[in-house]
Amino acid sequence: MNHLDELEAESITILREAFARIDRLGLLWSIGKDSTLILWLLRKAFFGHIPFPLVQLETHMELPEVYEFRDRLVREWNLPLIIEDCPPEAAMDPTLAAGARAAARKTEGLKSVIHREGFEGIIVGIRRDEQGTRAKERVFSPRSFEGGWDVTDQPAEFWGQYKTRFEPGTHVRIHPILKWTEIDVWRYTQREGIPIVPLYLAKDGLRYRSLGEKNITLPVESDADTIDAIIAELETTKVSERSGRIIDNETEDGFERLRSAGYM
């Protein structure tokens, strides 16, 4: 097995273990490259069947290409998608910076759908290499049902052994691609032929490395208009993947505050 085979096998094992151990699961689908990769792995893990709902947190602020991609994949793959409308920005914590306040809408939308649908676990496509706070995560991460995350109260995970049983009333976030890197995602996407939102490919010298809402995400300078070119670019760049995310650059503790409150 090569490196990608090992990553794939481990992630599929995590998805199957989550399904076996946690009664009510959902997959948070941002429609970006990472959560779409998990969707691909999920279809592999269950032989083309999607055994639990997908959730999109709808702010009505995604780029048009994202909505077009979502609707096409839902139709072609027959996806069981729940679209959850998020509350307005005016209802968010006014002490947050503007970008963080906009992002917090998804936290509240996620809390709402968790309570309404009774999700005991949510699968999320975050990776440790994306951001410093996410680097502290566990594969099976216990929280309150309000989404609160205590970095000091996380189970040990050694040698691929995960704690998968928790006390009643615990909500669990599952991160099956936590140890993947950005370049791993693109190499696997290329190998498998996973569809992507075309905004990841450069046009007129700009492309999106990380897709978020149009009011808090900016493209980066790039001429990488194919996946081969993206991989070549990532082999040399020192620019952060989330450099186009406004919330990462507003305040020193903005992202940490969001994650402690339940943000992805």
CSV table of C-alpha atoms in Angstrom, one decimal:
chain,number,residue,atom,x,y,z
A,1,MET,CA,0.0,0.0,0.0
A,2,ASN,CA,1.2,3.5,-0.8
A,3,HIS,CA,0.6,6.6,1.3
A,4,LEU,CA,-2.8,7.4,-0.2
A,5,ASP,CA,-3.9,3.8,0.1
A,6,GLU,CA,-3.1,3.9,3.8
A,7,LEU,CA,-4.9,7.2,4.4
A,8,GLU,CA,-7.9,5.9,2.5
A,9,ALA,CA,-8.0,2.7,4.5
A,10,GLU,CA,-7.8,4.5,7.8
A,11,SER,CA,-10.5,7.0,6.9
A,12,ILE,CA,-12.9,4.3,5.8
A,13,THR,CA,-12.2,2.4,9.0
A,14,ILE,CA,-13.1,5.5,11.0
A,15,LEU,CA,-16.3,6.0,9.0
A,16,ARG,CA,-17.4,2.4,9.5
A,17,GLU,CA,-16.5,2.5,13.2
A,18,ALA,CA,-18.5,5.7,13.7
A,19,PHE,CA,-21.5,4.1,12.0
A,20,ALA,CA,-21.2,1.0,14.1
A,21,ARG,CA,-20.8,2.8,17.5
A,22,ILE,CA,-22.9,6.0,17.2
A,23,ASP,CA,-26.6,5.7,16.8
A,24,ARG,CA,-27.6,8.9,15.0
A,25,LEU,CA,-25.0,10.3,12.5
A,26,GLY,CA,-24.9,13.1,10.0
A,27,LEU,CA,-22.2,14.3,7.6
A,28,LEU,CA,-21.6,18.0,7.5
A,29,TRP,CA,-21.1,18.8,3.8
A,30,SER,CA,-19.7,22.2,3.0
A,31,ILE,CA,-19.5,21.3,-0.7
A,32,GLY,CA,-15.8,22.0,-0.6
A,33,LYS,CA,-13.0,19.6,-1.6
A,34,ASP,CA,-12.5,18.1,1.9
A,35,SER,CA,-16.1,17.2,2.7
A,36,THR,CA,-16.7,16.0,-0.8
A,37,LEU,CA,-13.7,13.7,-0.5
A,38,ILE,CA,-15.3,12.3,2.7
A,39,LEU,CA,-18.5,11.8,0.8
A,40,TRP,CA,-16.5,9.9,-1.8
A,41,LEU,CA,-14.9,7.7,1.0
A,42,LEU,CA,-18.4,7.2,2.5
A,43,ARG,CA,-19.7,5.8,-0.8
A,44,LYS,CA,-16.7,3.5,-0.9
A,45,ALA,CA,-17.1,2.4,2.7
A,46,PHE,CA,-20.8,1.5,2.2
A,47,PHE,CA,-20.7,0.2,-1.4
A,48,GLY,CA,-22.3,3.2,-3.0
A,49,HIS,CA,-25.0,3.6,-0.3
A,50,ILE,CA,-25.2,6.8,1.9
A,51,PRO,CA,-26.4,5.4,5.3
A,52,PHE,CA,-27.2,8.7,7.0
A,53,PRO,CA,-28.1,12.3,6.1
A,54,LEU,CA,-25.8,15.0,4.8
A,55,VAL,CA,-26.3,18.5,6.2
A,56,GLN,CA,-25.5,21.8,4.4
A,57,LEU,CA,-25.6,24.9,6.6
A,58,GLU,CA,-27.2,27.4,4.4
A,59,THR,CA,-26.4,31.1,4.8
A,60,HIS,CA,-27.4,32.0,1.2
A,61,MET,CA,-24.0,33.5,0.8
A,62,GLU,CA,-22.2,30.7,-1.1
A,63,LEU,CA,-20.8,31.5,-4.6
A,64,PRO,CA,-23.1,30.5,-7.5
A,65,GLU,CA,-20.7,27.8,-8.7
A,66,VAL,CA,-21.0,26.1,-5.3
A,67,TYR,CA,-24.8,25.9,-5.5
A,68,GLU,CA,-24.6,24.6,-9.1
A,69,PHE,CA,-22.1,21.9,-8.0
A,70,ARG,CA,-24.3,21.0,-5.0
A,71,ASP,CA,-27.4,20.5,-7.0
A,72,ARG,CA,-25.6,18.5,-9.7
A,73,LEU,CA,-24.1,16.1,-7.1
A,74,VAL,CA,-27.3,15.7,-5.2
A,75,ARG,CA,-29.1,14.7,-8.4
A,76,GLU,CA,-26.4,12.4,-9.8
A,77,TRP,CA,-25.5,10.7,-6.6
A,78,ASN,CA,-29.0,10.7,-5.1
A,79,LEU,CA,-27.8,12.3,-1.9
A,80,PRO,CA,-30.0,12.5,1.2
A,81,LEU,CA,-29.3,16.2,1.9
A,82,ILE,CA,-30.8,18.3,4.7
A,83,ILE,CA,-30.4,22.1,4.0
A,84,GLU,CA,-30.5,24.0,7.3
A,85,ASP,CA,-31.1,27.7,7.2
A,86,CYS,CA,-28.8,29.6,9.5
A,87,PRO,CA,-29.9,32.5,11.7
A,88,PRO,CA,-29.2,36.1,10.6
A,89,GLU,CA,-25.9,37.8,11.4
A,90,ALA,CA,-27.7,40.3,13.5
A,91,ALA,CA,-28.4,37.6,16.0
A,92,MET,CA,-24.8,36.7,16.5
A,93,ASP,CA,-22.5,37.8,19.4
A,94,PRO,CA,-21.8,41.5,18.7
A,95,THR,CA,-18.4,41.3,20.4
A,96,LEU,CA,-17.1,39.1,17.6
A,97,ALA,CA,-15.3,40.8,14.6
A,98,ALA,CA,-17.4,41.2,11.5
A,99,GLY,CA,-16.0,38.1,9.6
A,100,ALA,CA,-16.3,35.9,12.7
A,101,ARG,CA,-19.8,37.1,13.3
A,102,ALA,CA,-20.8,36.0,9.8
A,103,ALA,CA,-19.1,32.7,10.3
A,104,ALA,CA,-20.8,32.1,13.6
A,105,ARG,CA,-24.1,31.8,11.8
A,106,LYS,CA,-23.1,28.3,10.8
A,107,THR,CA,-22.4,27.4,14.4
A,108,GLU,CA,-25.9,28.3,15.4
A,109,GLY,CA,-27.4,26.6,12.4
A,110,LEU,CA,-25.5,23.4,13.3
A,111,LYS,CA,-26.7,23.5,16.9
A,112,SER,CA,-30.3,23.8,15.6
A,113,VAL,CA,-30.1,20.9,13.2
A,114,ILE,CA,-28.3,18.7,15.9
A,115,HIS,CA,-31.1,19.3,18.4
A,116,ARG,CA,-34.0,18.9,15.8
A,117,GLU,CA,-32.6,15.7,14.2
A,118,GLY,CA,-31.1,14.3,17.4
A,119,PHE,CA,-27.7,13.8,15.9
A,120,GLU,CA,-25.4,12.1,18.4
A,121,GLY,CA,-22.4,12.5,16.1
A,122,ILE,CA,-21.5,14.7,13.2
A,123,ILE,CA,-18.8,13.9,10.7
A,124,VAL,CA,-16.7,16.9,9.7
A,125,GLY,CA,-14.0,17.4,7.0
A,126,ILE,CA,-11.4,19.3,9.0
A,127,ARG,CA,-7.6,18.6,8.9
A,128,ARG,CA,-4.9,19.3,11.4
A,129,ASP,CA,-2.7,21.1,8.9
A,130,GLU,CA,-5.3,23.7,8.2
A,131,GLN,CA,-5.1,25.8,11.3
A,132,GLY,CA,-3.4,25.8,14.7
A,133,THR,CA,-6.6,25.2,16.8
A,134,ARG,CA,-7.6,22.3,14.6
A,135,ALA,CA,-4.2,20.7,15.1
A,136,LYS,CA,-5.3,20.0,18.7
A,137,GLU,CA,-8.3,18.0,17.6
A,138,ARG,CA,-9.0,14.2,18.1
A,139,VAL,CA,-10.6,11.9,15.5
A,140,PHE,CA,-13.5,11.2,17.9
A,141,SER,CA,-14.0,14.5,19.7
A,142,PRO,CA,-16.6,14.7,22.6
A,143,ARG,CA,-18.5,17.9,23.2
A,144,SER,CA,-21.7,19.1,24.8
A,145,PHE,CA,-24.8,19.1,22.6
A,146,GLU,CA,-24.4,22.9,22.5
A,147,GLY,CA,-21.1,22.2,20.6
A,148,GLY,CA,-18.8,23.5,23.3
A,149,TRP,CA,-15.3,22.1,22.8
A,150,ASP,CA,-12.8,21.8,25.7
A,151,VAL,CA,-9.3,21.2,24.3
A,152,THR,CA,-8.1,20.1,27.8
A,153,ASP,CA,-10.7,17.3,28.1
A,154,GLN,CA,-10.1,15.1,25.0
A,155,PRO,CA,-9.5,11.4,25.0
A,156,ALA,CA,-6.0,10.0,24.2
A,157,GLU,CA,-5.7,8.4,20.7
A,158,PHE,CA,-2.6,6.2,20.3
A,159,TRP,CA,-1.7,3.7,17.5
A,160,GLY,CA,-5.1,4.1,15.7
A,161,GLN,CA,-7.1,3.3,18.8
A,162,TYR,CA,-10.1,5.6,19.4
A,163,LYS,CA,-12.6,6.0,22.2
A,164,THR,CA,-16.0,5.6,20.6
A,165,ARG,CA,-18.3,5.1,23.5
A,166,PHE,CA,-19.3,8.2,25.6
A,167,GLU,CA,-21.6,9.1,28.4
A,168,PRO,CA,-25.3,9.8,27.5
A,169,GLY,CA,-25.8,13.4,26.6
A,170,THR,CA,-22.4,13.6,24.9
A,171,HIS,CA,-22.2,14.9,21.3
A,172,VAL,CA,-19.3,13.6,19.2
A,173,ARG,CA,-17.6,15.2,16.2
A,174,ILE,CA,-15.8,12.7,14.0
A,175,HIS,CA,-12.9,13.8,11.8
A,176,PRO,CA,-12.0,11.0,9.4
A,177,ILE,CA,-9.4,13.0,7.4
A,178,LEU,CA,-7.8,14.8,10.3
A,179,LYS,CA,-4.3,13.5,9.5
A,180,TRP,CA,-4.5,14.2,5.7
A,181,THR,CA,-2.7,17.3,4.3
A,182,GLU,CA,-3.9,19.7,1.6
A,183,ILE,CA,-1.6,18.0,-0.9
A,184,ASP,CA,-2.9,14.6,0.1
A,185,VAL,CA,-6.4,15.7,-0.6
A,186,TRP,CA,-5.5,16.9,-4.1
A,187,ARG,CA,-3.4,13.9,-5.0
A,188,TYR,CA,-6.3,11.6,-3.9
A,189,THR,CA,-8.8,13.7,-5.7
A,190,GLN,CA,-6.7,13.5,-8.9
A,191,ARG,CA,-6.2,9.7,-8.5
A,192,GLU,CA,-9.9,9.0,-7.9
A,193,GLY,CA,-11.4,11.5,-10.3
A,194,ILE,CA,-13.5,13.1,-7.5
A,195,PRO,CA,-15.5,16.1,-8.8
A,196,ILE,CA,-14.7,19.5,-7.5
A,197,VAL,CA,-16.2,23.0,-7.6
A,198,PRO,CA,-14.4,24.7,-10.6
A,199,LEU,CA,-13.5,27.7,-8.4
A,200,TYR,CA,-10.5,25.8,-7.1
A,201,LEU,CA,-9.0,26.1,-10.6
A,202,ALA,CA,-7.3,29.4,-11.5
A,203,LYS,CA,-9.0,31.8,-13.8
A,204,ASP,CA,-7.5,35.2,-14.8
A,205,GLY,CA,-4.7,34.6,-12.3
A,206,LEU,CA,-6.9,33.9,-9.2
A,207,ARG,CA,-8.3,30.8,-7.6
A,208,TYR,CA,-9.8,29.7,-4.3
A,209,ARG,CA,-7.7,27.4,-2.1
A,210,SER,CA,-10.4,27.3,0.6
A,211,LEU,CA,-14.1,27.8,-0.2
A,212,GLY,CA,-16.3,29.7,2.2
A,213,GLU,CA,-19.1,32.3,1.9
A,214,LYS,CA,-18.5,35.0,-0.6
A,215,ASN,CA,-18.6,37.7,2.1
A,216,ILE,CA,-15.8,36.2,4.1
A,217,THR,CA,-13.6,34.4,1.6
A,218,LEU,CA,-11.2,35.8,-1.0
A,219,PRO,CA,-9.4,34.1,-3.9
A,220,VAL,CA,-5.6,34.0,-3.9
A,221,GLU,CA,-3.2,34.7,-6.7
A,222,SER,CA,-2.4,31.6,-8.7
A,223,ASP,CA,-2.1,30.3,-12.3
A,224,ALA,CA,-2.9,26.7,-11.2
A,225,ASP,CA,-5.7,25.9,-13.6
A,226,THR,CA,-5.5,22.1,-13.4
A,227,ILE,CA,-5.1,19.6,-10.5
A,228,ASP,CA,-1.6,18.8,-11.7
A,229,ALA,CA,-0.7,22.5,-11.5
A,230,ILE,CA,-2.3,22.8,-8.0
A,231,ILE,CA,-0.2,19.9,-6.7
A,232,ALA,CA,3.0,21.5,-8.2
A,233,GLU,CA,2.1,24.8,-6.6
A,234,LEU,CA,1.6,23.2,-3.2
A,235,GLU,CA,4.9,21.5,-3.4
A,236,THR,CA,6.7,24.9,-3.2
A,237,THR,CA,4.3,27.4,-1.7
A,238,LYS,CA,4.6,28.8,1.9
A,239,VAL,CA,1.3,30.6,1.8
A,240,SER,CA,-1.3,29.3,4.2
A,241,GLU,CA,-4.3,27.4,2.7
A,242,ARG,CA,-6.7,29.7,4.7
A,243,SER,CA,-5.0,32.9,3.7
A,244,GLY,CA,-8.2,33.9,1.9
A,245,ARG,CA,-10.3,33.4,5.0
A,246,ILE,CA,-11.1,36.7,6.6
A,247,ILE,CA,-11.9,35.2,10.0
A,248,ASP,CA,-8.3,33.8,10.3
A,249,ASN,CA,-6.8,37.3,9.9
A,250,GLU,CA,-9.2,39.6,11.9
A,251,THR,CA,-8.2,39.1,15.5
A,252,GLU,CA,-5.7,36.9,17.3
A,253,ASP,CA,-8.3,34.8,19.1
A,254,GLY,CA,-11.3,35.0,16.7
A,255,PHE,CA,-11.0,31.5,15.3
A,256,GLU,CA,-10.4,30.0,18.8
A,257,ARG,CA,-13.5,31.7,20.1
A,258,LEU,CA,-15.6,30.3,17.3
A,259,ARG,CA,-14.3,26.7,17.7
A,260,SER,CA,-14.8,26.8,21.5
A,261,ALA,CA,-18.4,27.7,20.9
A,262,GLY,CA,-18.9,24.9,18.4
A,263,TYR,CA,-17.6,26.1,15.0
A,264,MET,CA,-16.1,23.5,12.7
